[in-house]
Coordinates of C-alpha atoms (C1' of nucleotides) in Angstrom, one line a residue:
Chain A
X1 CA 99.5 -4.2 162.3
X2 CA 100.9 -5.7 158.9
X3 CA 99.0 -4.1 156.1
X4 CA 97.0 -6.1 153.9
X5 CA 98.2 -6.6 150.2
X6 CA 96.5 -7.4 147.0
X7 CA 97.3 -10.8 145.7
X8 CA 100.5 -11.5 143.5
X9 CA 99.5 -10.4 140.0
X10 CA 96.4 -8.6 140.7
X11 CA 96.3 -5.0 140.5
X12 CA 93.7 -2.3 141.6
X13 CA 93.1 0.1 138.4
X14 CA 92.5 3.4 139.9
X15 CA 91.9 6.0 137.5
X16 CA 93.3 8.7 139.5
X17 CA 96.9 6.6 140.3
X18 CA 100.1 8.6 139.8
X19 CA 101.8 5.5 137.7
X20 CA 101.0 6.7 134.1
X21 CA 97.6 6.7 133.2
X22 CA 97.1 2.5 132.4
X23 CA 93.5 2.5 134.3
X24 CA 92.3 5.3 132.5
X25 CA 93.5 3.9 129.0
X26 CA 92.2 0.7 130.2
X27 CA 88.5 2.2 130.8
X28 CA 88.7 4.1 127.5
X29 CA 89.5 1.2 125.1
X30 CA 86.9 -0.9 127.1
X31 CA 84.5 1.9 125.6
X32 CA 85.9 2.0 122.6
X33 CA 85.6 -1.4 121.5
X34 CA 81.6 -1.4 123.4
X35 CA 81.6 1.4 120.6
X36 CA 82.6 -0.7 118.2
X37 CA 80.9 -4.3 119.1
X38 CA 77.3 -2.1 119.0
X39 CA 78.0 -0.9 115.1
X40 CA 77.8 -4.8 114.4
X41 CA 74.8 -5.4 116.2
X42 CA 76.7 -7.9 118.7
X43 CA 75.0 -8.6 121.8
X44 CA 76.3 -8.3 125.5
X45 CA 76.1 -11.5 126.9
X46 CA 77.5 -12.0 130.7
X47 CA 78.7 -15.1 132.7
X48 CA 79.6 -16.2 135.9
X49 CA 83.3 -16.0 137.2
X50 CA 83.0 -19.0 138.9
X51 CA 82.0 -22.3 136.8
X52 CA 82.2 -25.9 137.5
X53 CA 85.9 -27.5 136.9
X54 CA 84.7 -29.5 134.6
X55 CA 83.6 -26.9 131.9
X56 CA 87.3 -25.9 131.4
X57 CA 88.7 -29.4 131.4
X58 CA 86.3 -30.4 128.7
X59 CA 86.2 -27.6 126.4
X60 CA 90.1 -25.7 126.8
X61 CA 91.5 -29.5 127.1
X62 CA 93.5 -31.5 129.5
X63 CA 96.3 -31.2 127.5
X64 CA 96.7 -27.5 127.3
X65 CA 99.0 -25.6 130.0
X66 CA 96.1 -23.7 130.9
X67 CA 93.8 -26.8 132.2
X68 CA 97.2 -28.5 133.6
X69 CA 99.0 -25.5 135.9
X70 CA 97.0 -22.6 135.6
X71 CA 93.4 -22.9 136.6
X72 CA 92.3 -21.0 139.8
X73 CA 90.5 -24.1 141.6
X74 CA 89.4 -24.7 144.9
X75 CA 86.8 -26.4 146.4
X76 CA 83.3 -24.8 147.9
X77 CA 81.8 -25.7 150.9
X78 CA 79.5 -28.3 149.3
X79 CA 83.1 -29.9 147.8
X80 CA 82.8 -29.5 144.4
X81 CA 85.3 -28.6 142.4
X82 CA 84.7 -24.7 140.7
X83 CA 87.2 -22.4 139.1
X84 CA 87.8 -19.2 137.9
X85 CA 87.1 -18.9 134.3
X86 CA 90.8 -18.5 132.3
X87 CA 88.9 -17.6 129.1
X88 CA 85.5 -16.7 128.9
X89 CA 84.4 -18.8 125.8
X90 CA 83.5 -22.0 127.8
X91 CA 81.3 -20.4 129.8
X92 CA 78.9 -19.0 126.9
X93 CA 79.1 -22.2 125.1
X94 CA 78.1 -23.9 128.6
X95 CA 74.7 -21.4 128.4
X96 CA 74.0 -22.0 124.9
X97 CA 74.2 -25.7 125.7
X98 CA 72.3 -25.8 128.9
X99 CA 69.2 -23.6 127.3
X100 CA 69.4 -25.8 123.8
X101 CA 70.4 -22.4 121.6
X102 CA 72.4 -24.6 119.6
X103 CA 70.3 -24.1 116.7
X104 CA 70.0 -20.2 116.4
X105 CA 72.6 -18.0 115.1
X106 CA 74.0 -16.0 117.9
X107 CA 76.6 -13.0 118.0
X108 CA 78.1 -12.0 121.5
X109 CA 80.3 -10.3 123.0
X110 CA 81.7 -10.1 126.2
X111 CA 84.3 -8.2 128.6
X112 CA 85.3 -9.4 132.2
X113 CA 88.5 -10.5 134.2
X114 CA 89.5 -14.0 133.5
X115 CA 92.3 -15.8 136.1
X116 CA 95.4 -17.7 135.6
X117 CA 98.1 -18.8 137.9
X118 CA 100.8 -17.7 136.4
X119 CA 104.2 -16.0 137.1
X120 CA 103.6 -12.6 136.5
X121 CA 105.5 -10.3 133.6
X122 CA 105.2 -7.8 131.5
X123 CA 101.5 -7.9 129.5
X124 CA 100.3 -11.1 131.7
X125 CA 99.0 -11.4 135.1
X126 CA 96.9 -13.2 137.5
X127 CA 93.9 -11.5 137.4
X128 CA 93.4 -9.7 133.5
X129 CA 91.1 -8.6 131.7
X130 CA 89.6 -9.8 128.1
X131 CA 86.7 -8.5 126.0
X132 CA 85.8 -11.3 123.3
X133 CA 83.1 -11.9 120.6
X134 CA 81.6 -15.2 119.7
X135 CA 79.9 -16.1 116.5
X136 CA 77.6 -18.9 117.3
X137 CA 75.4 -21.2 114.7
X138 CA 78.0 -19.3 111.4
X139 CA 79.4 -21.9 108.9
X140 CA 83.5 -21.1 107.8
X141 CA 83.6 -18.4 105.1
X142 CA 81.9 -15.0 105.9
X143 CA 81.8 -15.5 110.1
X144 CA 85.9 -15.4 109.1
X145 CA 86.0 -12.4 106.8
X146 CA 83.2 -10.4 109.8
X147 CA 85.9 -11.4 112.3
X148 CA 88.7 -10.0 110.6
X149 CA 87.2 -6.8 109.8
X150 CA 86.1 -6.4 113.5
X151 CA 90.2 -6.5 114.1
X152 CA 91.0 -4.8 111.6
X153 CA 88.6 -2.2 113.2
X154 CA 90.4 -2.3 116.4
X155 CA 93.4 -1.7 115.2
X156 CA 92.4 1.5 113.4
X157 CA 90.5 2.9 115.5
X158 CA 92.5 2.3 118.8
X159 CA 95.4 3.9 116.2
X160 CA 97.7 0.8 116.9
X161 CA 100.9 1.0 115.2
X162 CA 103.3 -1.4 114.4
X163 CA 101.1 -4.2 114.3
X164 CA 100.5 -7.7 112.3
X165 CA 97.4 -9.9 111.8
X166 CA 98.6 -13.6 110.9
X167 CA 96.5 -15.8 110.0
X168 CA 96.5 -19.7 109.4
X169 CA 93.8 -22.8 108.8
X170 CA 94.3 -26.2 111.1
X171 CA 92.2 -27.7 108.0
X172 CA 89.5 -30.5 108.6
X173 CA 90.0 -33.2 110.4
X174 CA 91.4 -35.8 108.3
X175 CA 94.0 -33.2 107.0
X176 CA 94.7 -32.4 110.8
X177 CA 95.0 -35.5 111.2
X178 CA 97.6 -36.7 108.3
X179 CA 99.6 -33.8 109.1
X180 CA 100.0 -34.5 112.6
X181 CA 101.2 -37.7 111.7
X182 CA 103.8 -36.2 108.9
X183 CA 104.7 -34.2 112.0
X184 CA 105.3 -37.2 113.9
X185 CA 107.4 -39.2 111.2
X186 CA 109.8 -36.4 110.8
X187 CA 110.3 -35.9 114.7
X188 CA 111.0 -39.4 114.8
X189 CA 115.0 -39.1 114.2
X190 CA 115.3 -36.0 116.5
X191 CA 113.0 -37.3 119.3
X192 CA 116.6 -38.0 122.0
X193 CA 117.2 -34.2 121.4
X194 CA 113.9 -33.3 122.6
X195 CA 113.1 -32.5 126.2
X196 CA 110.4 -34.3 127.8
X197 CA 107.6 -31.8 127.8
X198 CA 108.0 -31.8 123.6
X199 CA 107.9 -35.6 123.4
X200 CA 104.5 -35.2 125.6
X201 CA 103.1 -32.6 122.9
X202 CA 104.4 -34.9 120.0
X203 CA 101.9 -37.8 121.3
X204 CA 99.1 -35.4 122.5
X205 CA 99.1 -32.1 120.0
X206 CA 101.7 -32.2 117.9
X207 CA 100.9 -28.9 115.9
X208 CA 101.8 -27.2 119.1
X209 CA 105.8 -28.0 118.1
X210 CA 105.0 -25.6 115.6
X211 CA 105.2 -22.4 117.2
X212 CA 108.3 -23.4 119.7
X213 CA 110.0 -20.4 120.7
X214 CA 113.0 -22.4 121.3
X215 CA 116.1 -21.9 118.6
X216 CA 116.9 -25.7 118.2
X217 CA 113.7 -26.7 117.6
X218 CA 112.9 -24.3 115.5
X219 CA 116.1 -25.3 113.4
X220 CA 114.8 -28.8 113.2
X221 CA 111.4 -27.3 111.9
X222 CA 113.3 -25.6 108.6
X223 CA 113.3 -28.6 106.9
X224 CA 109.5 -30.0 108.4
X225 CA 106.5 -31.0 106.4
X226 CA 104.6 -27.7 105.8
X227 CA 100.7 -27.3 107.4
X228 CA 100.0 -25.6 104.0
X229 CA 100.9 -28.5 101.9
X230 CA 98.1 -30.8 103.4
X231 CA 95.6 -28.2 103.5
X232 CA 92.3 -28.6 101.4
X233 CA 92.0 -25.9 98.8
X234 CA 89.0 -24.0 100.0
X235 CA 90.8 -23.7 102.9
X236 CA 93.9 -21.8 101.2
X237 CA 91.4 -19.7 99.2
X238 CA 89.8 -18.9 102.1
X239 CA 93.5 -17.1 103.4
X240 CA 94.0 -15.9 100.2
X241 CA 90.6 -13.7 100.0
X242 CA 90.8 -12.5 104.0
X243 CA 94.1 -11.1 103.5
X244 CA 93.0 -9.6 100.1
X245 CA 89.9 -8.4 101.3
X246 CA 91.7 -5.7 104.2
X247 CA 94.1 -3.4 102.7
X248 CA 95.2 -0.5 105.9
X249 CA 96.0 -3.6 108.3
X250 CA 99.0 -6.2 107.1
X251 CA 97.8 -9.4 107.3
X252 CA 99.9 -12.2 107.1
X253 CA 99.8 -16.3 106.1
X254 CA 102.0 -17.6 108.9
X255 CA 101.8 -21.6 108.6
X256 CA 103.5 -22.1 111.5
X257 CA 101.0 -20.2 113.6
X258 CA 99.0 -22.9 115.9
X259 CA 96.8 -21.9 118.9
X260 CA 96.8 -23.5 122.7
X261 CA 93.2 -24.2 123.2
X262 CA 92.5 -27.4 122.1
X263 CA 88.9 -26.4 120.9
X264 CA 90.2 -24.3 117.7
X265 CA 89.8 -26.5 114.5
X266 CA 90.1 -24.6 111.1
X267 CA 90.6 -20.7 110.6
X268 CA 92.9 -19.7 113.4
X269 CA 94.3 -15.5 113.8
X270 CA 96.3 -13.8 115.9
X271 CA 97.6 -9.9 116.1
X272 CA 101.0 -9.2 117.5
X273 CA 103.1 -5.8 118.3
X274 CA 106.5 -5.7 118.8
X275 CA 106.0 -3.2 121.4
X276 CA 104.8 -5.5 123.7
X277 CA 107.5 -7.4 125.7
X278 CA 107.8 -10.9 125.3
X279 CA 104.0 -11.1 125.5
X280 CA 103.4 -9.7 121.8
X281 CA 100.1 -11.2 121.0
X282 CA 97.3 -8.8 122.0
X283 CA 94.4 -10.5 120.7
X284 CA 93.5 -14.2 118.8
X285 CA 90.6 -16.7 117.9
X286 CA 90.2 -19.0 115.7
X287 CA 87.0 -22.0 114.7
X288 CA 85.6 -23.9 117.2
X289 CA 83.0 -26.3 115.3
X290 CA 83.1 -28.9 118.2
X291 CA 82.7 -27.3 121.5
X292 CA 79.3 -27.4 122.0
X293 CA 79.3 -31.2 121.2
X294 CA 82.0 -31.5 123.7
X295 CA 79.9 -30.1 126.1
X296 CA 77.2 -32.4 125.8
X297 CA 75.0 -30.0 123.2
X298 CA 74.3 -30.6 119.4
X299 CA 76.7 -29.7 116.7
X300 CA 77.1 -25.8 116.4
X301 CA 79.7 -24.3 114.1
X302 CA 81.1 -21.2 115.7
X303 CA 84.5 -19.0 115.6
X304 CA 85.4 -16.8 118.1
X305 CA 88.4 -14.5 119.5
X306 CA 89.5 -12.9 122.7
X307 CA 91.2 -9.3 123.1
X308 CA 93.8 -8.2 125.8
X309 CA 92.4 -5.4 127.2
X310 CA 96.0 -5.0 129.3
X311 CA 98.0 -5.5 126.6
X312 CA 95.6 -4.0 123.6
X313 CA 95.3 -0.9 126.3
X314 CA 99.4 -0.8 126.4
X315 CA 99.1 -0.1 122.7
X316 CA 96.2 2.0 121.7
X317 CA 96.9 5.8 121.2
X318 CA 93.7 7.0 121.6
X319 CA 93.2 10.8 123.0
X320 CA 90.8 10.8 125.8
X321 CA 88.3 13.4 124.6
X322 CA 87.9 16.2 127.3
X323 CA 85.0 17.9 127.8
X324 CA 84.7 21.6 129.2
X325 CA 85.9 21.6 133.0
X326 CA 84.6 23.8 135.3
X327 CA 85.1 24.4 139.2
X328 CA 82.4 25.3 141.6
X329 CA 84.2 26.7 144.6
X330 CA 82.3 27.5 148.1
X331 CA 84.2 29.6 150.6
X332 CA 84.5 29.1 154.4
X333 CA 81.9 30.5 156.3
X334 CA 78.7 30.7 153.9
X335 CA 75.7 28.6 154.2
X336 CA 76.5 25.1 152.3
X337 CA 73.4 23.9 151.3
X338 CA 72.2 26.7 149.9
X339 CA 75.5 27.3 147.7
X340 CA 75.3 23.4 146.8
X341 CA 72.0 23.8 145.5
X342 CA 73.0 26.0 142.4
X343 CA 76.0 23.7 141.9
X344 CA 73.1 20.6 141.7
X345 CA 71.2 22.9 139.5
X346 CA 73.6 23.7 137.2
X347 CA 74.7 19.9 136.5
X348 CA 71.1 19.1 134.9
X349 CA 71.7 22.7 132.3
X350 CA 74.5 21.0 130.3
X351 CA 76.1 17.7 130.2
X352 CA 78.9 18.7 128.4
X353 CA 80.3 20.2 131.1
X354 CA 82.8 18.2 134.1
X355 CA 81.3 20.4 137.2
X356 CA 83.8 19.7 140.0
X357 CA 82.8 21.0 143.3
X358 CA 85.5 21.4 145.8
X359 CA 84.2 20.2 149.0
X360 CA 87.0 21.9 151.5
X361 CA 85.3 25.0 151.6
X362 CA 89.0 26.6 152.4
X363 CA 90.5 30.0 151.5
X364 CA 89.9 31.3 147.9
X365 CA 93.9 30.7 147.5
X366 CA 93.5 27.0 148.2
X367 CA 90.1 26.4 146.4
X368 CA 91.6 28.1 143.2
X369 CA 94.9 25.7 143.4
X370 CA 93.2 22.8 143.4
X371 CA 91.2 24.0 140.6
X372 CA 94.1 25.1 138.2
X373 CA 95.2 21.6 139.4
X374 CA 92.2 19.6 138.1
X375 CA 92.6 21.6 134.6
X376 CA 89.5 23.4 135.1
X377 CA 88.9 26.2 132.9
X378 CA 86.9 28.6 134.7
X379 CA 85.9 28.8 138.5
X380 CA 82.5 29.8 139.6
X381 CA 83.1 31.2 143.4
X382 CA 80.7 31.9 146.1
X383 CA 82.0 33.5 149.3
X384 CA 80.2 35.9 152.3
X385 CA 80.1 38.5 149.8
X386 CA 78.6 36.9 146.6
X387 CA 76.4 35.4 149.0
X388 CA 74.9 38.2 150.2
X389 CA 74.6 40.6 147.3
X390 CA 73.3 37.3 145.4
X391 CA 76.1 37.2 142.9
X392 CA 78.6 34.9 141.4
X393 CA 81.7 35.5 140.7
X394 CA 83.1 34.0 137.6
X395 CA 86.7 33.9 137.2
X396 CA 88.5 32.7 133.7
X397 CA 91.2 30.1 134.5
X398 CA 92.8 29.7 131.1
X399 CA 96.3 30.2 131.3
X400 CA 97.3 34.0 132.1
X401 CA 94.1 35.3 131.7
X402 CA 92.8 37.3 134.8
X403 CA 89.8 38.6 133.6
X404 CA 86.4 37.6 136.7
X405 CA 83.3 39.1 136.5
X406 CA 80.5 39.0 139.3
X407 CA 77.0 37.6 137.7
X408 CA 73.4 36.8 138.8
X409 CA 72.3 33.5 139.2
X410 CA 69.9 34.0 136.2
X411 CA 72.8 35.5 134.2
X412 CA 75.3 32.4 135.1
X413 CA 72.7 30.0 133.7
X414 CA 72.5 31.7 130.6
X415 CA 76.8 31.2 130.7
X416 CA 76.9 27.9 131.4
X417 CA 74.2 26.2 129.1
X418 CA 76.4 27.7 126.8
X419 CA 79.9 26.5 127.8
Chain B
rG1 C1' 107.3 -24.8 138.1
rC2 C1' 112.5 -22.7 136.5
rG3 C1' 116.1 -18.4 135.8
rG4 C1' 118.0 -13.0 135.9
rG5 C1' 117.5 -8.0 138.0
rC6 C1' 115.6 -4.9 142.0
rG7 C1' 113.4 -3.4 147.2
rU8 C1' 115.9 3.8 150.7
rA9 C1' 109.9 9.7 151.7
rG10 C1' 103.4 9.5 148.3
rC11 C1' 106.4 9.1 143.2
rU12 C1' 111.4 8.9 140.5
rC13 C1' 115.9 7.9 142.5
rA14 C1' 121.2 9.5 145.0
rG15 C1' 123.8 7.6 149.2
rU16 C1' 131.8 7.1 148.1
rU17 C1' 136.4 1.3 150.6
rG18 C1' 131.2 -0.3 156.0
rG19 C1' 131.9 5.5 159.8
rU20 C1' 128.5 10.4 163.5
rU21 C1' 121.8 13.3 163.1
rA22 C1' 119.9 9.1 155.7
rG23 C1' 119.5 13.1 151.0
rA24 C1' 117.7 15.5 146.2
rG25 C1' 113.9 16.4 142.5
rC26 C1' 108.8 16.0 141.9
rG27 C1' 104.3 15.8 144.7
rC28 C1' 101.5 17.3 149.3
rU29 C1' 100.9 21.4 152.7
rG30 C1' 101.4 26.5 154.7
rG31 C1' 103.2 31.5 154.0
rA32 C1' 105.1 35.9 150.9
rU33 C1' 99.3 38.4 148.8
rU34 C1' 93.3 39.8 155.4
rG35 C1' 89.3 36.8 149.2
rU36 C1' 92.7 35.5 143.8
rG37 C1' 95.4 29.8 140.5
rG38 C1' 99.6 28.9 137.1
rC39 C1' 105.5 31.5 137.4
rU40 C1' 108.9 32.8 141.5
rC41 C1' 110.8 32.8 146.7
rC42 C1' 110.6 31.0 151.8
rG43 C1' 108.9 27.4 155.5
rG44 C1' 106.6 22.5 157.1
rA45 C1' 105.0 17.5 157.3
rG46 C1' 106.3 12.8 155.6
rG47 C1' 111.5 7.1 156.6
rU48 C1' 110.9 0.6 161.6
rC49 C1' 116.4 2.0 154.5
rG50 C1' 110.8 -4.7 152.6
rU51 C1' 111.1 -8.3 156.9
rG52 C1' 114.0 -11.6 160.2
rG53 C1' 118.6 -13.3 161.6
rG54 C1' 124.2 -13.1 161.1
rU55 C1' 129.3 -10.7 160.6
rU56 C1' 131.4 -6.0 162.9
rC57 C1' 133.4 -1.3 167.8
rG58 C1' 129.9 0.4 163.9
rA59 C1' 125.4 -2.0 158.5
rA60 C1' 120.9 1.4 154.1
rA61 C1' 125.7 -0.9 152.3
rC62 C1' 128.6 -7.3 153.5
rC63 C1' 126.5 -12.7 154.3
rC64 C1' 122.1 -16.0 154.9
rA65 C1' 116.9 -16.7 154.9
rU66 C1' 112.2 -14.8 153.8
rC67 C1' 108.4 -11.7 151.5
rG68 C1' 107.4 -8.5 147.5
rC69 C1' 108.1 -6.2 142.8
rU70 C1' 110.0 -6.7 137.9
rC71 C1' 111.9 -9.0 133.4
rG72 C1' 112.5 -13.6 130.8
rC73 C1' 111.5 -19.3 130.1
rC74 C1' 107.1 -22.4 129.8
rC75 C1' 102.2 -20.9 128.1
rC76 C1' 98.6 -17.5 126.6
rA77 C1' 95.1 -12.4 125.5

RNA sequence: GCGGGCGUAGCUCAGUUGGUUAGAGCGCUGGAUUGUGGCUCCGGAGGUCGUGGGUUCGAAACCCAUCGCUCGCCCCA
C-alpha cells in the first residue's frame, strides 16, 4: 500500500519533530504575541476558513494575484462557489457587515491558517499561518501610531534583530488618483519594453510598478514622479511623527513601498529581515477606509495588519522558559494503579512542575535513560521494594550528582510542593 | 504558471571511470552493572537506493518520464 502524504506545501507542526525546533518556536510566538494582543485590551475574534468566493473577490480585488491564481476554490455540494480564506481580514469585515457593527469601534485580533496556491519556498507555503489585528470604527492618526507601537512591540519582545519597519501613505483619493496618472504619463515612452503583465498593472493599479523587483524597471523608476510629491501634508506629518515617536525600532519612509491588496488606501507599513530568504517581509497592514462599503455595509474607517507566524517564528529568539522537570518512574512488576495514584496526586501539589510519567514500566536502567533523556532533573522511583516498605525513592538527576534518598509519601509531598 | 538544485537507514550524509553481499556518524534498542541515567566499550534492529521504463554482461551511479522536496521568479505574511 502507497502511503498517504500531506498535500504540497502543507506541513504537520509536531512539537516533538527532530528537524530543529520550528513547531515549538511556532507555538511559543503564537503565545507571545496572545501575550501581547491582551496588554492592549484587543479582543479574540474567530472566523470560518471557509467563506463564500465572493467575499475575497470583492474586498482583496480581482486584480490582485491573490484573487486571480491563488485562491483555494472549489465548489460544495449545493454548487456554490466557497474558498479558503488567503487573508483573514475579509472575513471579519464580512461579520461586522452582516451584524451592522459598522458603527462601534472595534479592536480584534485574530490567529489561524490562511491558504494560497502557491509554489512553495522558503518562508511561504500553501497552508500558513497569520495572527492579525484589526482596528475597526478608528479615524487616520492615533489607530496609526497604536499599530506601530504594537510592532514595534513585537519586535522587541520576540528579540528580532536585524529588522526594518518602512512605512508609506497612498494619500486620499484624488492624490491616488493624480499620481497614478503621473505614473502613467511617464510609463508612456517605455510601455514596448514592458512585458505584458506590467502593461496590465499600468491600466488596473499602477502603484504596484512601484515596488517591481525587477532591475530594468526599477532603472526606469530612478527618474519617476515621486508618491511623496503628491501627497497632502497631513499625510507627510503623519510619517514624520510615527517614525519620531518609536526610537529602539528603525523605522523608515520608503515611498516606493505599495501593498497587493487592493483594499489599503492611506497609511500603509511593512517590517522586513534580511534573514529571511527571498520572502523578507514578516508582517504588514495598512488603511482600509472602504472595505466595509465594498461589502455592502456603511462607511467604517479601519487599519489593519497581518503577522507571519512562519516567517516572524524563523526570526524570533525567544528562550522557551523551562519549568522544573521531574520523572515519575514505575518499575515492572508492582501494582499500577496504585503507584499512578501518587503520580495524579502529586500533579494537583505544584504546577510549576513538568511531571512526566514513564509509562513502560521497564527495568530501572531503561526508565532512568529515558528520563536523563527528557532533561528531567530528579526521578521519583517506585519498584517491589519501595512498594512494600511504603517508600519513595528519590534520586537527583543533575548532571554527576548521585546522591538518592528513600522518602515517605508524606515526606515527598512536603519535597515536591517545594520544587 | 515559469526556472535552478536535490531525492541512498528515523536524521545528516559518503558511495571512486558503471563492477561481487550498499556504508559512516547521530538516533533507536539490548548488554557490560540481577534495581541505578549521563561518559566509555561491545552487540542488534532498521534500505523495494523516490517511482516507472530504457541503455548494459552488469545501474544507487548513465538516459527518458513521473512524483516529491528545496531554492528562486511572479506575488504576498
Amino acid at each position: 500500500m502507497d502511503k498517504i502524504r500531506s498535500l504540497t506545501g502543507m506541513a504537520d507542526y509536531s512539537e516533538k519533530s527532530e528537524k530543529d525546533n520550528v513547531a515549538a518556536k511556532l507555538f511559543h510566538v503564537e503565545n507571545s504575541l496572545k501575550e501581547i494582543f491582551k496588554t492592549f485590551n484587543i479582543n479574540e475574534i474567530r472566523t470560518p476558513a471557509l467563506e463564500r468566493t465572493s467575499l475575497f473577490q470583492r474586498s482583496v480585488g480581482d486584480f490582485s494575484d491573490i484573487v486571480n491564481k491563488e485562491l483555494y476554490s472549489f465548489n460544495d455540494k449545493n454548487d456554490r462557489s466557497i474558498t479558503l480564506r488567503p487573508e483573514g481580514t475579509a472575513g471579519v469585515i464580512r461579520h461586522i457587515v452582516e451584524n451592522n457593527l459598522e458603527s462601534y469601534s472595534n479592536k480584534f485580533w485574530y490567529m489561524g491558517p490562511m491558504w494560497r496556491y502557491e509554489r512553495p519556498q522558503k518562508g511561504r507555503y500553501r497552508q500558513f499561518n497569520q495572527a492579525g489585528i484589526e482596528y475597526l470604527g478608528y479615524e487616520e492618526g492615533l489607530a496609526e501610531l497604536e499599530l506601530i507601537s504594537i510592532v514595534c512591540l513585537i519586535i522587541e519582545k520576540l528579540n528580532i534583530k536585524n529588522s526594518v519597519i518602512k512605512i508609506n501613505h497612498l494619500g486620499n483619493e484624488s492624490t491616488k488618483a493624480e499620481f497614478a496618472e503621473a505614473i502613467k504619463n511617464y510609463f508612456e515612452p517605455y510601455k514596448s519594453s514592458l512585458d505584458e503583465i506590467d502593461i496590465d498593472r499600468l491600466e488596473s493599479n499602477p502603484l504596484r510598478l512601484l515596488d517591481t523587483k525587477n532591475k530594468d524597471l526599477q532603472k526606469v523608476l530612478r527618474n519617476a514622479p515621486l508618491l511623496t510629491d503628491f501627497l497632502p501634508k497631513s499625510s507627510i506629518d503623519l510619517l514624520n511623527h510615527i517614525k519620531a515617536s518609536f526610537q529602539n525600532v528603525e523605522i523608515e519612509i520608503d515611498p516606493t513601498l505599495v501593498r497587493g491588496l487592493d483594499y489599503y488606501n492611506g497609511f500603509v507599513f511593512e517590517a522586513i529581515s534580511n534573514d529571511l530568504g527571498a520572502q523578507s517581509s514578516f508582517l504588514g497592514g495598512g488603511r482600509y477606509d472602504n472595505l466595509s462599503s465594498q461589502l455592502g455595509g456603511k462607511i467604517m474607517n479601519s487599519i489593519g495588519m497581518a503577522i507571519g507566524l512562519e516567517r516572524i517564528s524563523e526570526i524570533s529568539n525567544i528562550e522557551t522558559d523551562e519549568k522544573n522537570r521531574a520523572s515519575f518512574i514505575i518499575l515492572a512488576g508492582v501494582d499500577h494503579t496504585k503507584a499512578y495514584k501518587m503520580a495524579h496526586e502529586l500533579r494537583s501539589l505544584n504546577e510549576n512542575v513538568i511531571l512526566e510519567t514513564h509509562l513502560h514500566c521497564s527495568s530501572l536502567k531503561a526508565e532512568l535513560r529515558r528520563a536523563n533523556k527528557c532533561k528531567s532533573q530528579m526521578a521519583f522511583i517506585i519498584g517491589e521494594e519501595e512498594l512494600k516498605n511504603n517508600k519513595i525513592l528519590i534520586k537527583d538527576l543533575k548532571n554527576e550528582s548521585n546522591e538518592q534518598k528513600n522518602v515517605s509519601y508524606d515526606e515527598l509531598i512536603k519535597i515536591y510542593k517545594n520544587l
